[in-house]
Amino acid sequence: MANTVLIGQYIETHSIFHRLDPRTKIISITMMMLSFLMLETSLSYLIATIFVIGFLMISKIPARVIWRGLKPILLILMFTFLYHVIFTKGTVIWSWLFVEISEEGLQNGTRFVWRIILLVLLASLLTLTTKPLTLAYGLEKLLSPLSKLHVPVEQFSLMIVIAIRFIPTIVQELERILLAQKARGFDMTTLPLAKRMLSYIPILVPLLFTTIQRAEQLTYAIDARAYGNGKGRTSYKQLKFQKMDYQAGVIVMFFALTLLLLRI
């Protein structure tokens, strides 16, 4: 189950995307995600899809990993699509009792689901191609001007990266608890959907307990290494922009401007 979560995992493929500066990836992916808010026409969605697929191909992340990572959000995508299909008013193409499906609802549902998939793939691409410590260091460098305003940049960067990295860890703990219950003769997969959803409630207590326990162990490990508040710490590998970083920035800016022109 933990392998089905894209966000928070790192896969080494020695691609160009892996060699980019983490600051370049953070800025570029943030710009692309913001530009996705301007998607309206089918042409803009097509261009955005081509760019995302192109980035995925450059990163050399296996397609089976991407597909396996999208499975956990299928329920969310289905709910989003049905919500817009049912509650969007417009030209009715099918009705039954009080349920009406409109042409505008189908269009809105498709657009929102498409946009969510693109956003998830972009967010996952950042963690799949960047090591957690490198990502924290890059985020710290980007936010370093805020340290003049007495903002704890180092602690904030470390907190964000640890939170992202804990996502697959929590899923792994959930899988371990489910296996323990199955070993005791209780198999959730045999229950109806409604009872299966309710059976997850008792699992939250041990899951919350183990998560807090892991967080406490991590705190002791950080204190044992004398991390402190993170100020004044040096890094063996210094970040430096290269030619490929500037080229990637130009490509992303061209992409954002293209979507802006299409919206205008």
PDB file of C-alpha atoms in Angstrom:
ATOM      1  CA  MET A   1       0.000   0.000   0.000  1.00  0.00           C
ATOM      2  CA  ALA A   2       2.855   2.387   0.805  1.00  0.00           C
ATOM      3  CA  ASN A   3       4.187   1.983  -2.730  1.00  0.00           C
ATOM      4  CA  THR A   4       0.909   3.345  -4.129  1.00  0.00           C
ATOM      5  CA  VAL A   5       1.516   6.804  -2.619  1.00  0.00           C
ATOM      6  CA  LEU A   6       3.402   9.071  -4.996  1.00  0.00           C
ATOM      7  CA  ILE A   7       3.906  12.125  -2.780  1.00  0.00           C
ATOM      8  CA  GLY A   8       6.768  11.644  -0.325  1.00  0.00           C
ATOM      9  CA  GLN A   9       8.668   8.926  -2.196  1.00  0.00           C
ATOM     10  CA  TYR A  10      11.959   9.234  -4.052  1.00  0.00           C
ATOM     11  CA  ILE A  11      12.951   7.130  -7.060  1.00  0.00           C
ATOM     12  CA  GLU A  12      16.491   7.367  -8.450  1.00  0.00           C
ATOM     13  CA  THR A  13      16.585   7.182 -12.266  1.00  0.00           C
ATOM     14  CA  HIS A  14      19.609   9.445 -13.038  1.00  0.00           C
ATOM     15  CA  SER A  15      17.531  11.649 -15.331  1.00  0.00           C
ATOM     16  CA  ILE A  16      18.035  15.306 -16.241  1.00  0.00           C
ATOM     17  CA  PHE A  17      15.191  16.212 -13.919  1.00  0.00           C
ATOM     18  CA  HIS A  18      17.022  14.573 -10.999  1.00  0.00           C
ATOM     19  CA  ARG A  19      20.123  16.694 -11.710  1.00  0.00           C
ATOM     20  CA  LEU A  20      18.262  19.995 -11.637  1.00  0.00           C
ATOM     21  CA  ASP A  21      18.743  22.314  -8.691  1.00  0.00           C
ATOM     22  CA  PRO A  22      15.953  21.763  -6.122  1.00  0.00           C
ATOM     23  CA  ARG A  23      15.237  25.492  -6.163  1.00  0.00           C
ATOM     24  CA  THR A  24      14.640  25.312  -9.906  1.00  0.00           C
ATOM     25  CA  LYS A  25      12.214  22.435  -9.473  1.00  0.00           C
ATOM     26  CA  ILE A  26      10.346  24.102  -6.617  1.00  0.00           C
ATOM     27  CA  ILE A  27       9.934  27.406  -8.482  1.00  0.00           C
ATOM     28  CA  SER A  28       9.120  25.768 -11.825  1.00  0.00           C
ATOM     29  CA  ILE A  29       6.537  23.337 -10.451  1.00  0.00           C
ATOM     30  CA  THR A  30       4.938  26.102  -8.353  1.00  0.00           C
ATOM     31  CA  MET A  31       4.641  28.309 -11.447  1.00  0.00           C
ATOM     32  CA  MET A  32       3.124  25.465 -13.447  1.00  0.00           C
ATOM     33  CA  MET A  33       0.619  24.631 -10.717  1.00  0.00           C
ATOM     34  CA  LEU A  34      -0.440  28.282 -10.519  1.00  0.00           C
ATOM     35  CA  SER A  35      -0.743  28.445 -14.308  1.00  0.00           C
ATOM     36  CA  PHE A  36      -3.109  25.464 -14.177  1.00  0.00           C
ATOM     37  CA  LEU A  37      -5.600  27.779 -12.474  1.00  0.00           C
ATOM     38  CA  MET A  38      -5.909  29.562 -15.829  1.00  0.00           C
ATOM     39  CA  LEU A  39      -6.962  26.440 -17.707  1.00  0.00           C
ATOM     40  CA  GLU A  40     -10.309  26.955 -19.437  1.00  0.00           C
ATOM     41  CA  THR A  41     -10.318  25.797 -23.041  1.00  0.00           C
ATOM     42  CA  SER A  42      -9.696  22.299 -24.353  1.00  0.00           C
ATOM     43  CA  LEU A  43      -6.552  23.566 -26.114  1.00  0.00           C
ATOM     44  CA  SER A  44      -5.073  24.844 -22.830  1.00  0.00           C
ATOM     45  CA  TYR A  45      -5.796  21.508 -21.132  1.00  0.00           C
ATOM     46  CA  LEU A  46      -4.165  19.686 -24.042  1.00  0.00           C
ATOM     47  CA  ILE A  47      -1.029  21.852 -23.842  1.00  0.00           C
ATOM     48  CA  ALA A  48      -0.819  21.376 -20.062  1.00  0.00           C
ATOM     49  CA  THR A  49      -1.178  17.609 -20.466  1.00  0.00           C
ATOM     50  CA  ILE A  50       1.576  17.511 -23.094  1.00  0.00           C
ATOM     51  CA  PHE A  51       3.924  19.445 -20.807  1.00  0.00           C
ATOM     52  CA  VAL A  52       3.221  17.201 -17.809  1.00  0.00           C
ATOM     53  CA  ILE A  53       3.663  14.027 -19.856  1.00  0.00           C
ATOM     54  CA  GLY A  54       6.879  15.478 -21.270  1.00  0.00           C
ATOM     55  CA  PHE A  55       8.241  16.146 -17.776  1.00  0.00           C
ATOM     56  CA  LEU A  56       7.291  12.634 -16.680  1.00  0.00           C
ATOM     57  CA  MET A  57       9.114  11.160 -19.682  1.00  0.00           C
ATOM     58  CA  ILE A  58      12.199  13.273 -18.950  1.00  0.00           C
ATOM     59  CA  SER A  59      12.178  12.138 -15.314  1.00  0.00           C
ATOM     60  CA  LYS A  60      12.129   8.476 -16.505  1.00  0.00           C
ATOM     61  CA  ILE A  61       9.697   7.523 -13.742  1.00  0.00           C
ATOM     62  CA  PRO A  62       8.102   4.174 -14.748  1.00  0.00           C
ATOM     63  CA  ALA A  63       4.529   4.496 -15.998  1.00  0.00           C
ATOM     64  CA  ARG A  64       3.390   1.687 -13.693  1.00  0.00           C
ATOM     65  CA  VAL A  65       4.540   3.738 -10.698  1.00  0.00           C
ATOM     66  CA  ILE A  66       2.509   6.722 -11.879  1.00  0.00           C
ATOM     67  CA  TRP A  67      -0.599   4.628 -12.487  1.00  0.00           C
ATOM     68  CA  ARG A  68      -0.214   2.834  -9.152  1.00  0.00           C
ATOM     69  CA  GLY A  69       0.043   6.194  -7.408  1.00  0.00           C
ATOM     70  CA  LEU A  70      -3.160   7.516  -8.973  1.00  0.00           C
ATOM     71  CA  LYS A  71      -5.264   4.601  -7.714  1.00  0.00           C
ATOM     72  CA  PRO A  72      -5.669   5.929  -4.125  1.00  0.00           C
ATOM     73  CA  ILE A  73      -7.310   9.136  -5.402  1.00  0.00           C
ATOM     74  CA  LEU A  74      -9.750   7.432  -7.770  1.00  0.00           C
ATOM     75  CA  LEU A  75     -12.508   7.732  -5.161  1.00  0.00           C
ATOM     76  CA  ILE A  76     -11.858  11.472  -4.795  1.00  0.00           C
ATOM     77  CA  LEU A  77     -11.857  11.909  -8.563  1.00  0.00           C
ATOM     78  CA  MET A  78     -15.106   9.968  -8.883  1.00  0.00           C
ATOM     79  CA  PHE A  79     -16.777  12.034  -6.151  1.00  0.00           C
ATOM     80  CA  THR A  80     -15.595  15.306  -7.739  1.00  0.00           C
ATOM     81  CA  PHE A  81     -16.886  14.257 -11.157  1.00  0.00           C
ATOM     82  CA  LEU A  82     -20.292  13.136  -9.838  1.00  0.00           C
ATOM     83  CA  TYR A  83     -20.674  16.290  -7.744  1.00  0.00           C
ATOM     84  CA  HIS A  84     -20.261  18.569 -10.762  1.00  0.00           C
ATOM     85  CA  VAL A  85     -22.355  16.324 -13.019  1.00  0.00           C
ATOM     86  CA  ILE A  86     -25.315  16.296 -10.623  1.00  0.00           C
ATOM     87  CA  PHE A  87     -25.271  19.816  -9.162  1.00  0.00           C
ATOM     88  CA  THR A  88     -24.308  21.866 -12.239  1.00  0.00           C
ATOM     89  CA  LYS A  89     -27.369  23.336 -13.921  1.00  0.00           C
ATOM     90  CA  GLY A  90     -27.599  23.631 -17.675  1.00  0.00           C
ATOM     91  CA  THR A  91     -28.848  21.795 -20.744  1.00  0.00           C
ATOM     92  CA  VAL A  92     -30.360  18.574 -19.412  1.00  0.00           C
ATOM     93  CA  ILE A  93     -29.376  15.491 -21.417  1.00  0.00           C
ATOM     94  CA  TRP A  94     -30.670  12.844 -18.955  1.00  0.00           C
ATOM     95  CA  SER A  95     -32.919  12.909 -15.906  1.00  0.00           C
ATOM     96  CA  TRP A  96     -34.338  10.428 -13.419  1.00  0.00           C
ATOM     97  CA  LEU A  97     -36.595  11.505 -10.554  1.00  0.00           C
ATOM     98  CA  PHE A  98     -34.781  14.493  -8.985  1.00  0.00           C
ATOM     99  CA  VAL A  99     -31.398  13.723 -10.574  1.00  0.00           C
ATOM    100  CA  GLU A 100     -30.535  15.713 -13.698  1.00  0.00           C
ATOM    101  CA  ILE A 101     -27.365  15.421 -15.743  1.00  0.00           C
ATOM    102  CA  SER A 102     -26.490  18.431 -17.859  1.00  0.00           C
ATOM    103  CA  GLU A 103     -24.006  18.957 -20.640  1.00  0.00           C
ATOM    104  CA  GLU A 104     -22.317  21.716 -18.642  1.00  0.00           C
ATOM    105  CA  GLY A 105     -22.027  19.368 -15.658  1.00  0.00           C
ATOM    106  CA  LEU A 106     -20.188  16.764 -17.703  1.00  0.00           C
ATOM    107  CA  GLN A 107     -17.829  19.419 -19.018  1.00  0.00           C
ATOM    108  CA  ASN A 108     -17.125  20.900 -15.577  1.00  0.00           C
ATOM    109  CA  GLY A 109     -16.637  17.468 -14.012  1.00  0.00           C
ATOM    110  CA  THR A 110     -14.187  16.429 -16.715  1.00  0.00           C
ATOM    111  CA  ARG A 111     -12.213  19.675 -16.420  1.00  0.00           C
ATOM    112  CA  PHE A 112     -11.926  19.539 -12.626  1.00  0.00           C
ATOM    113  CA  VAL A 113     -10.888  15.866 -12.592  1.00  0.00           C
ATOM    114  CA  TRP A 114      -8.364  16.515 -15.354  1.00  0.00           C
ATOM    115  CA  ARG A 115      -6.934  19.464 -13.420  1.00  0.00           C
ATOM    116  CA  ILE A 116      -6.628  17.471 -10.170  1.00  0.00           C
ATOM    117  CA  ILE A 117      -4.745  14.697 -11.965  1.00  0.00           C
ATOM    118  CA  LEU A 118      -2.304  17.200 -13.477  1.00  0.00           C
ATOM    119  CA  LEU A 119      -1.732  18.867 -10.082  1.00  0.00           C
ATOM    120  CA  VAL A 120      -1.140  15.535  -8.337  1.00  0.00           C
ATOM    121  CA  LEU A 121       1.322  14.433 -11.013  1.00  0.00           C
ATOM    122  CA  LEU A 122       3.257  17.707 -10.749  1.00  0.00           C
ATOM    123  CA  ALA A 123       3.391  17.636  -6.947  1.00  0.00           C
ATOM    124  CA  SER A 124       4.493  13.996  -7.045  1.00  0.00           C
ATOM    125  CA  LEU A 125       7.170  14.762  -9.619  1.00  0.00           C
ATOM    126  CA  LEU A 126       8.910  17.074  -7.150  1.00  0.00           C
ATOM    127  CA  THR A 127       9.281  14.439  -4.429  1.00  0.00           C
ATOM    128  CA  LEU A 128       9.891  11.539  -6.819  1.00  0.00           C
ATOM    129  CA  THR A 129      12.967  13.259  -8.273  1.00  0.00           C
ATOM    130  CA  THR A 130      14.354  15.079  -5.219  1.00  0.00           C
ATOM    131  CA  LYS A 131      15.868  13.608  -2.066  1.00  0.00           C
ATOM    132  CA  PRO A 132      14.197  14.825   1.156  1.00  0.00           C
ATOM    133  CA  LEU A 133      17.332  16.501   2.566  1.00  0.00           C
ATOM    134  CA  THR A 134      18.072  18.163  -0.777  1.00  0.00           C
ATOM    135  CA  LEU A 135      14.493  19.394  -0.976  1.00  0.00           C
ATOM    136  CA  ALA A 136      14.721  20.826   2.546  1.00  0.00           C
ATOM    137  CA  TYR A 137      18.008  22.564   1.719  1.00  0.00           C
ATOM    138  CA  GLY A 138      16.571  24.053  -1.471  1.00  0.00           C
ATOM    139  CA  LEU A 139      13.450  25.288   0.316  1.00  0.00           C
ATOM    140  CA  GLU A 140      15.625  26.765   3.040  1.00  0.00           C
ATOM    141  CA  LYS A 141      17.687  28.671   0.473  1.00  0.00           C
ATOM    142  CA  LEU A 142      14.579  30.014  -1.249  1.00  0.00           C
ATOM    143  CA  LEU A 143      13.111  31.257   2.029  1.00  0.00           C
ATOM    144  CA  SER A 144      16.409  32.575   3.409  1.00  0.00           C
ATOM    145  CA  PRO A 145      15.449  36.281   2.867  1.00  0.00           C
ATOM    146  CA  LEU A 146      12.668  35.788   5.430  1.00  0.00           C
ATOM    147  CA  SER A 147      15.255  35.028   8.108  1.00  0.00           C
ATOM    148  CA  LYS A 148      15.919  38.775   8.295  1.00  0.00           C
ATOM    149  CA  LEU A 149      12.369  39.111   9.585  1.00  0.00           C
ATOM    150  CA  HIS A 150      13.172  36.543  12.320  1.00  0.00           C
ATOM    151  CA  VAL A 151      11.211  33.788  10.575  1.00  0.00           C
ATOM    152  CA  PRO A 152      12.557  30.317  11.547  1.00  0.00           C
ATOM    153  CA  VAL A 153      13.257  29.336   7.943  1.00  0.00           C
ATOM    154  CA  GLU A 154      15.432  26.332   8.774  1.00  0.00           C
ATOM    155  CA  GLN A 155      12.879  24.805  11.119  1.00  0.00           C
ATOM    156  CA  PHE A 156      10.009  25.531   8.740  1.00  0.00           C
ATOM    157  CA  SER A 157      11.783  23.897   5.786  1.00  0.00           C
ATOM    158  CA  LEU A 158      12.654  20.804   7.804  1.00  0.00           C
ATOM    159  CA  MET A 159       9.080  20.574   9.116  1.00  0.00           C
ATOM    160  CA  ILE A 160       7.566  20.725   5.615  1.00  0.00           C
ATOM    161  CA  VAL A 161       9.880  18.043   4.223  1.00  0.00           C
ATOM    162  CA  ILE A 162       9.365  15.728   7.211  1.00  0.00           C
ATOM    163  CA  ALA A 163       5.585  16.116   6.864  1.00  0.00           C
ATOM    164  CA  ILE A 164       5.766  15.168   3.177  1.00  0.00           C
ATOM    165  CA  ARG A 165       8.067  12.239   3.897  1.00  0.00           C
ATOM    166  CA  PHE A 166       5.742  10.986   6.631  1.00  0.00           C
ATOM    167  CA  ILE A 167       2.872  10.429   4.162  1.00  0.00           C
ATOM    168  CA  PRO A 168       4.122   7.030   2.846  1.00  0.00           C
ATOM    169  CA  THR A 169       5.302   6.163   6.366  1.00  0.00           C
ATOM    170  CA  ILE A 170       1.794   6.623   7.782  1.00  0.00           C
ATOM    171  CA  VAL A 171       0.348   4.563   4.930  1.00  0.00           C
ATOM    172  CA  GLN A 172       2.890   1.842   5.701  1.00  0.00           C
ATOM    173  CA  GLU A 173       1.805   1.847   9.362  1.00  0.00           C
ATOM    174  CA  LEU A 174      -1.822   1.550   8.254  1.00  0.00           C
ATOM    175  CA  GLU A 175      -0.930  -1.439   6.097  1.00  0.00           C
ATOM    176  CA  ARG A 176       0.866  -3.087   9.042  1.00  0.00           C
ATOM    177  CA  ILE A 177      -2.212  -2.636  11.278  1.00  0.00           C
ATOM    178  CA  LEU A 178      -4.494  -4.097   8.605  1.00  0.00           C
ATOM    179  CA  LEU A 179      -2.204  -7.105   8.217  1.00  0.00           C
ATOM    180  CA  ALA A 180      -2.222  -7.606  11.997  1.00  0.00           C
ATOM    181  CA  GLN A 181      -6.025  -7.608  11.987  1.00  0.00           C
ATOM    182  CA  LYS A 182      -6.115 -10.017   9.067  1.00  0.00           C
ATOM    183  CA  ALA A 183      -3.785 -12.356  10.969  1.00  0.00           C
ATOM    184  CA  ARG A 184      -6.349 -12.353  13.786  1.00  0.00           C
ATOM    185  CA  GLY A 185      -9.093 -13.414  11.364  1.00  0.00           C
ATOM    186  CA  PHE A 186     -10.622 -10.003  10.591  1.00  0.00           C
ATOM    187  CA  ASP A 187     -10.470  -9.193   6.873  1.00  0.00           C
ATOM    188  CA  MET A 188     -11.931  -5.818   5.860  1.00  0.00           C
ATOM    189  CA  THR A 189     -11.943  -6.648   2.172  1.00  0.00           C
ATOM    190  CA  THR A 190     -14.788  -9.133   2.710  1.00  0.00           C
ATOM    191  CA  LEU A 191     -17.098  -6.493   4.242  1.00  0.00           C
ATOM    192  CA  PRO A 192     -19.601  -4.348   2.316  1.00  0.00           C
ATOM    193  CA  LEU A 193     -18.463  -0.841   1.433  1.00  0.00           C
ATOM    194  CA  ALA A 194     -20.467   0.910   4.200  1.00  0.00           C
ATOM    195  CA  LYS A 195     -19.237  -1.436   6.958  1.00  0.00           C
ATOM    196  CA  ARG A 196     -15.720  -1.284   5.565  1.00  0.00           C
ATOM    197  CA  MET A 197     -15.681   2.508   5.895  1.00  0.00           C
ATOM    198  CA  LEU A 198     -16.938   2.304   9.502  1.00  0.00           C
ATOM    199  CA  SER A 199     -14.378  -0.386  10.375  1.00  0.00           C
ATOM    200  CA  TYR A 200     -11.581   2.094   9.692  1.00  0.00           C
ATOM    201  CA  ILE A 201     -12.622   4.213  12.698  1.00  0.00           C
ATOM    202  CA  PRO A 202     -11.153   1.866  15.382  1.00  0.00           C
ATOM    203  CA  ILE A 203      -7.908   1.756  13.394  1.00  0.00           C
ATOM    204  CA  LEU A 204      -7.365   5.505  13.842  1.00  0.00           C
ATOM    205  CA  VAL A 205      -6.391   5.114  17.514  1.00  0.00           C
ATOM    206  CA  PRO A 206      -3.400   2.747  17.020  1.00  0.00           C
ATOM    207  CA  LEU A 207      -2.453   4.620  13.833  1.00  0.00           C
ATOM    208  CA  LEU A 208      -2.406   7.929  15.698  1.00  0.00           C
ATOM    209  CA  PHE A 209      -0.439   6.356  18.552  1.00  0.00           C
ATOM    210  CA  THR A 210       2.256   4.882  16.292  1.00  0.00           C
ATOM    211  CA  THR A 211       2.521   8.150  14.322  1.00  0.00           C
ATOM    212  CA  ILE A 212       3.079  10.166  17.501  1.00  0.00           C
ATOM    213  CA  GLN A 213       5.593   7.564  18.675  1.00  0.00           C
ATOM    214  CA  ARG A 214       7.538   7.821  15.411  1.00  0.00           C
ATOM    215  CA  ALA A 215       7.473  11.619  15.597  1.00  0.00           C
ATOM    216  CA  GLU A 216       8.834  11.474  19.156  1.00  0.00           C
ATOM    217  CA  GLN A 217      11.638   9.114  18.084  1.00  0.00           C
ATOM    218  CA  LEU A 218      12.490  11.463  15.224  1.00  0.00           C
ATOM    219  CA  THR A 219      12.630  14.381  17.672  1.00  0.00           C
ATOM    220  CA  TYR A 220      15.092  12.494  19.884  1.00  0.00           C
ATOM    221  CA  ALA A 221      17.200  11.631  16.825  1.00  0.00           C
ATOM    222  CA  ILE A 222      17.346  15.288  15.758  1.00  0.00           C
ATOM    223  CA  ASP A 223      18.291  16.393  19.285  1.00  0.00           C
ATOM    224  CA  ALA A 224      20.966  13.663  19.500  1.00  0.00           C
ATOM    225  CA  ARG A 225      22.589  15.105  16.384  1.00  0.00           C
ATOM    226  CA  ALA A 226      22.597  18.603  17.952  1.00  0.00           C
ATOM    227  CA  TYR A 227      20.498  20.082  15.154  1.00  0.00           C
ATOM    228  CA  GLY A 228      19.159  22.837  17.409  1.00  0.00           C
ATOM    229  CA  ASN A 229      17.293  25.556  15.541  1.00  0.00           C
ATOM    230  CA  GLY A 230      19.247  24.841  12.345  1.00  0.00           C
ATOM    231  CA  LYS A 231      20.940  28.234  12.147  1.00  0.00           C
ATOM    232  CA  GLY A 232      24.597  28.324  11.170  1.00  0.00           C
ATOM    233  CA  ARG A 233      24.636  24.770   9.879  1.00  0.00           C
ATOM    234  CA  THR A 234      26.671  24.119   6.766  1.00  0.00           C
ATOM    235  CA  SER A 235      26.158  21.640   3.938  1.00  0.00           C
ATOM    236  CA  TYR A 236      28.721  19.435   2.246  1.00  0.00           C
ATOM    237  CA  LYS A 237      27.065  19.913  -1.142  1.00  0.00           C
ATOM    238  CA  GLN A 238      26.477  23.538  -2.044  1.00  0.00           C
ATOM    239  CA  LEU A 239      23.630  24.438  -4.391  1.00  0.00           C
ATOM    240  CA  LYS A 240      24.599  26.232  -7.573  1.00  0.00           C
ATOM    241  CA  PHE A 241      22.509  27.056 -10.630  1.00  0.00           C
ATOM    242  CA  GLN A 242      23.768  25.493 -13.845  1.00  0.00           C
ATOM    243  CA  LYS A 243      22.974  26.025 -17.499  1.00  0.00           C
ATOM    244  CA  MET A 244      20.222  23.414 -17.500  1.00  0.00           C
ATOM    245  CA  ASP A 245      18.503  25.214 -14.612  1.00  0.00           C
ATOM    246  CA  TYR A 246      18.214  28.424 -16.610  1.00  0.00           C
ATOM    247  CA  GLN A 247      17.003  26.489 -19.639  1.00  0.00           C
ATOM    248  CA  ALA A 248      14.319  24.786 -17.539  1.00  0.00           C
ATOM    249  CA  GLY A 249      13.244  28.171 -16.166  1.00  0.00           C
ATOM    250  CA  VAL A 250      12.856  29.581 -19.677  1.00  0.00           C
ATOM    251  CA  ILE A 251      10.756  26.589 -20.770  1.00  0.00           C
ATOM    252  CA  VAL A 252       8.438  26.918 -17.758  1.00  0.00           C
ATOM    253  CA  MET A 253       8.052  30.679 -18.305  1.00  0.00           C
ATOM    254  CA  PHE A 254       7.176  30.029 -21.946  1.00  0.00           C
ATOM    255  CA  PHE A 255       4.588  27.484 -20.824  1.00  0.00           C
ATOM    256  CA  ALA A 256       3.016  29.896 -18.312  1.00  0.00           C
ATOM    257  CA  LEU A 257       2.902  32.728 -20.853  1.00  0.00           C
ATOM    258  CA  THR A 258       1.281  30.408 -23.417  1.00  0.00           C
ATOM    259  CA  LEU A 259      -1.520  29.546 -21.010  1.00  0.00           C
ATOM    260  CA  LEU A 260      -1.927  33.233 -20.108  1.00  0.00           C
ATOM    261  CA  LEU A 261      -2.267  34.198 -23.792  1.00  0.00           C
ATOM    262  CA  LEU A 262      -4.794  31.432 -24.360  1.00  0.00           C
ATOM    263  CA  ARG A 263      -6.862  32.706 -21.439  1.00  0.00           C
ATOM    264  CA  ILE A 264      -6.743  36.284 -22.745  1.00  0.00           C
TER     265      ILE A 264
END
